[in-house]
Amino acid sequence: MRIAFGADDENEATRAVLGYLSGLGEVQRVGSGDRWPEIGAGVGRAVAGGRADFGVLMCWTGTGTAIAANKVPGVRAALAWEPWIATGARLWNDANVLALSLKRLAPDVAVEVTRAFLETPRPDPDEAENIARLSELESEPPAPR
């Protein structure tokens, strides 16, 4: 498994997640020293460009990096704070990037959420139509003002 990882800060939670990821395969560090918008977009580009199978992002809340990653066509970044949310993001939304708070998650919980995300192998076939619609929405023009 190839995983793109980016974080705008380092602490026990980021080190725990990186430790877990390193046991799964190749981890590509993205954007060290960059600001969170560049980190989120960089991880998104790695996933959308096929250089990584999945992405994992960490910033103070997880929200900013998720928003930045979602600006990249083909990325479906989901913010998760518990394993059930992470599993659902894979099952029902075919999320390919996980965003986590490095300030609000304990290291063991951050690893548990990451594990749930990456151990969900494929989306629920019953959601195929909805997931396909997400890709269609990317190419629709914005609504007039």
Coordinates of C-alpha atoms in Angstrom, one line a residue:
M1 CA 0.0 0.0 0.0
R2 CA 1.3 3.5 -0.9
I3 CA 0.1 6.2 1.4
A4 CA 0.7 10.0 1.1
F5 CA 1.0 11.6 4.5
G6 CA 1.0 15.3 5.4
A7 CA 0.8 17.2 8.6
D8 CA 1.4 20.9 9.5
D9 CA 2.7 20.1 13.0
E10 CA 4.2 17.2 14.8
N11 CA 3.3 15.7 18.1
E12 CA 2.6 12.3 19.6
A13 CA -0.5 11.8 17.5
T14 CA 1.3 12.4 14.2
R15 CA 4.2 10.2 15.3
A16 CA 1.8 7.4 16.3
V17 CA 0.0 7.5 12.9
L18 CA 3.2 7.6 11.0
G19 CA 4.5 4.6 13.0
Y20 CA 1.3 2.7 12.2
L21 CA 1.5 3.7 8.5
S22 CA 5.1 2.7 8.1
G23 CA 4.1 -0.9 8.9
L24 CA 1.6 -1.0 6.0
G25 CA 3.9 -0.1 3.1
E26 CA 5.4 2.9 1.5
V27 CA 4.7 6.3 3.2
Q28 CA 5.4 9.4 1.2
R29 CA 5.8 12.5 3.3
V30 CA 4.2 15.5 1.6
G31 CA 4.8 19.2 2.3
S32 CA 7.0 19.1 5.3
G33 CA 7.4 22.8 6.3
D34 CA 4.6 23.9 4.1
R35 CA 1.4 25.6 5.2
W36 CA -1.7 23.5 5.6
P37 CA -3.3 24.4 2.3
E38 CA -0.3 23.2 0.4
I39 CA 0.0 20.1 2.5
G40 CA -3.7 19.2 1.9
A41 CA -3.5 19.9 -1.9
G42 CA -0.1 18.0 -2.1
V43 CA -1.6 14.9 -0.5
G44 CA -4.6 15.2 -2.7
R45 CA -2.5 15.5 -5.9
A46 CA -0.5 12.4 -4.9
V47 CA -3.7 10.3 -4.5
A48 CA -5.5 11.7 -7.6
G49 CA -2.3 11.4 -9.7
G50 CA -1.9 7.7 -8.8
R51 CA 1.3 8.1 -6.8
A52 CA -0.5 7.0 -3.6
D53 CA -3.4 4.6 -3.0
F54 CA -4.7 6.7 0.0
G55 CA -3.8 9.9 1.8
V56 CA -3.8 10.8 5.5
L57 CA -3.7 14.4 6.6
M58 CA -3.3 15.9 10.0
C59 CA -3.7 19.5 11.0
W60 CA -5.0 21.2 14.2
T61 CA -8.7 20.4 13.4
G62 CA -8.3 18.3 10.3
T63 CA -10.8 20.6 8.5
G64 CA -8.4 22.9 6.6
T65 CA -6.3 20.1 5.1
A66 CA -9.5 18.2 4.1
I67 CA -10.9 21.3 2.4
A68 CA -7.6 21.9 0.6
A69 CA -7.4 18.2 -0.5
N70 CA -11.0 18.3 -1.8
K71 CA -10.1 21.1 -4.2
V72 CA -8.2 18.5 -6.2
P73 CA -10.4 16.8 -8.8
G74 CA -10.8 13.1 -7.9
V75 CA -10.2 13.5 -4.2
R76 CA -12.8 12.6 -1.6
A77 CA -11.3 13.7 1.7
A78 CA -13.2 12.9 4.9
L79 CA -12.7 14.3 8.3
A80 CA -13.1 11.5 10.9
W81 CA -12.7 11.5 14.7
E82 CA -13.8 8.0 15.5
P83 CA -13.5 4.6 13.7
W84 CA -17.2 4.4 12.7
I85 CA -17.0 7.7 10.8
A86 CA -13.8 6.6 9.1
T87 CA -15.4 3.2 8.1
G88 CA -18.5 5.0 6.8
A89 CA -16.4 7.4 4.8
R90 CA -14.9 4.5 2.9
L91 CA -18.1 2.5 2.6
W92 CA -20.6 5.1 1.7
N93 CA -18.5 7.8 0.1
D94 CA -15.4 6.0 -1.3
A95 CA -13.2 8.5 0.5
N96 CA -9.6 8.2 -0.6
V97 CA -8.1 10.7 1.9
L98 CA -8.5 10.7 5.7
A99 CA -8.2 14.0 7.6
L100 CA -7.6 13.9 11.4
S101 CA -7.2 16.5 14.1
L102 CA -3.7 16.3 15.6
K103 CA -4.8 18.5 18.5
R104 CA -8.0 16.7 19.6
L105 CA -7.2 13.0 19.0
A106 CA -5.2 11.0 21.4
P107 CA -2.5 9.0 19.7
D108 CA -4.2 5.6 20.1
V109 CA -7.5 7.0 18.9
A110 CA -5.8 8.6 15.8
V111 CA -4.3 5.2 15.0
E112 CA -7.6 3.4 15.6
V113 CA -9.4 5.8 13.2
T114 CA -6.7 5.5 10.6
R115 CA -6.8 1.7 10.9
A116 CA -10.6 1.6 10.4
F117 CA -10.3 3.8 7.3
L118 CA -7.5 1.8 5.7
E119 CA -9.0 -1.6 6.6
T120 CA -12.2 -0.9 4.8
P121 CA -11.3 -2.5 1.5
R122 CA -14.0 -1.2 -0.9
P123 CA -17.1 0.9 -0.9
D124 CA -20.6 -0.6 -0.4
P125 CA -21.9 -1.6 -3.9
D126 CA -25.3 -0.2 -2.9
E127 CA -23.7 3.3 -2.9
A128 CA -22.2 3.0 -6.4
E129 CA -24.7 5.4 -8.0
N130 CA -24.2 8.0 -5.3
I131 CA -20.5 7.7 -5.4
A132 CA -20.6 8.1 -9.2
R133 CA -22.7 11.2 -8.8
L134 CA -19.8 12.8 -6.7
S135 CA -17.6 12.6 -9.8
E136 CA -20.2 14.1 -12.0
L137 CA -20.6 17.0 -9.6
E138 CA -16.9 17.9 -10.1
S139 CA -17.5 18.7 -13.8
E140 CA -20.7 20.7 -13.4
P141 CA -20.4 24.4 -13.7
P142 CA -21.2 26.5 -10.7
A143 CA -24.8 27.8 -10.3
P144 CA -25.4 31.3 -11.5
R145 CA -25.5 34.0 -8.9

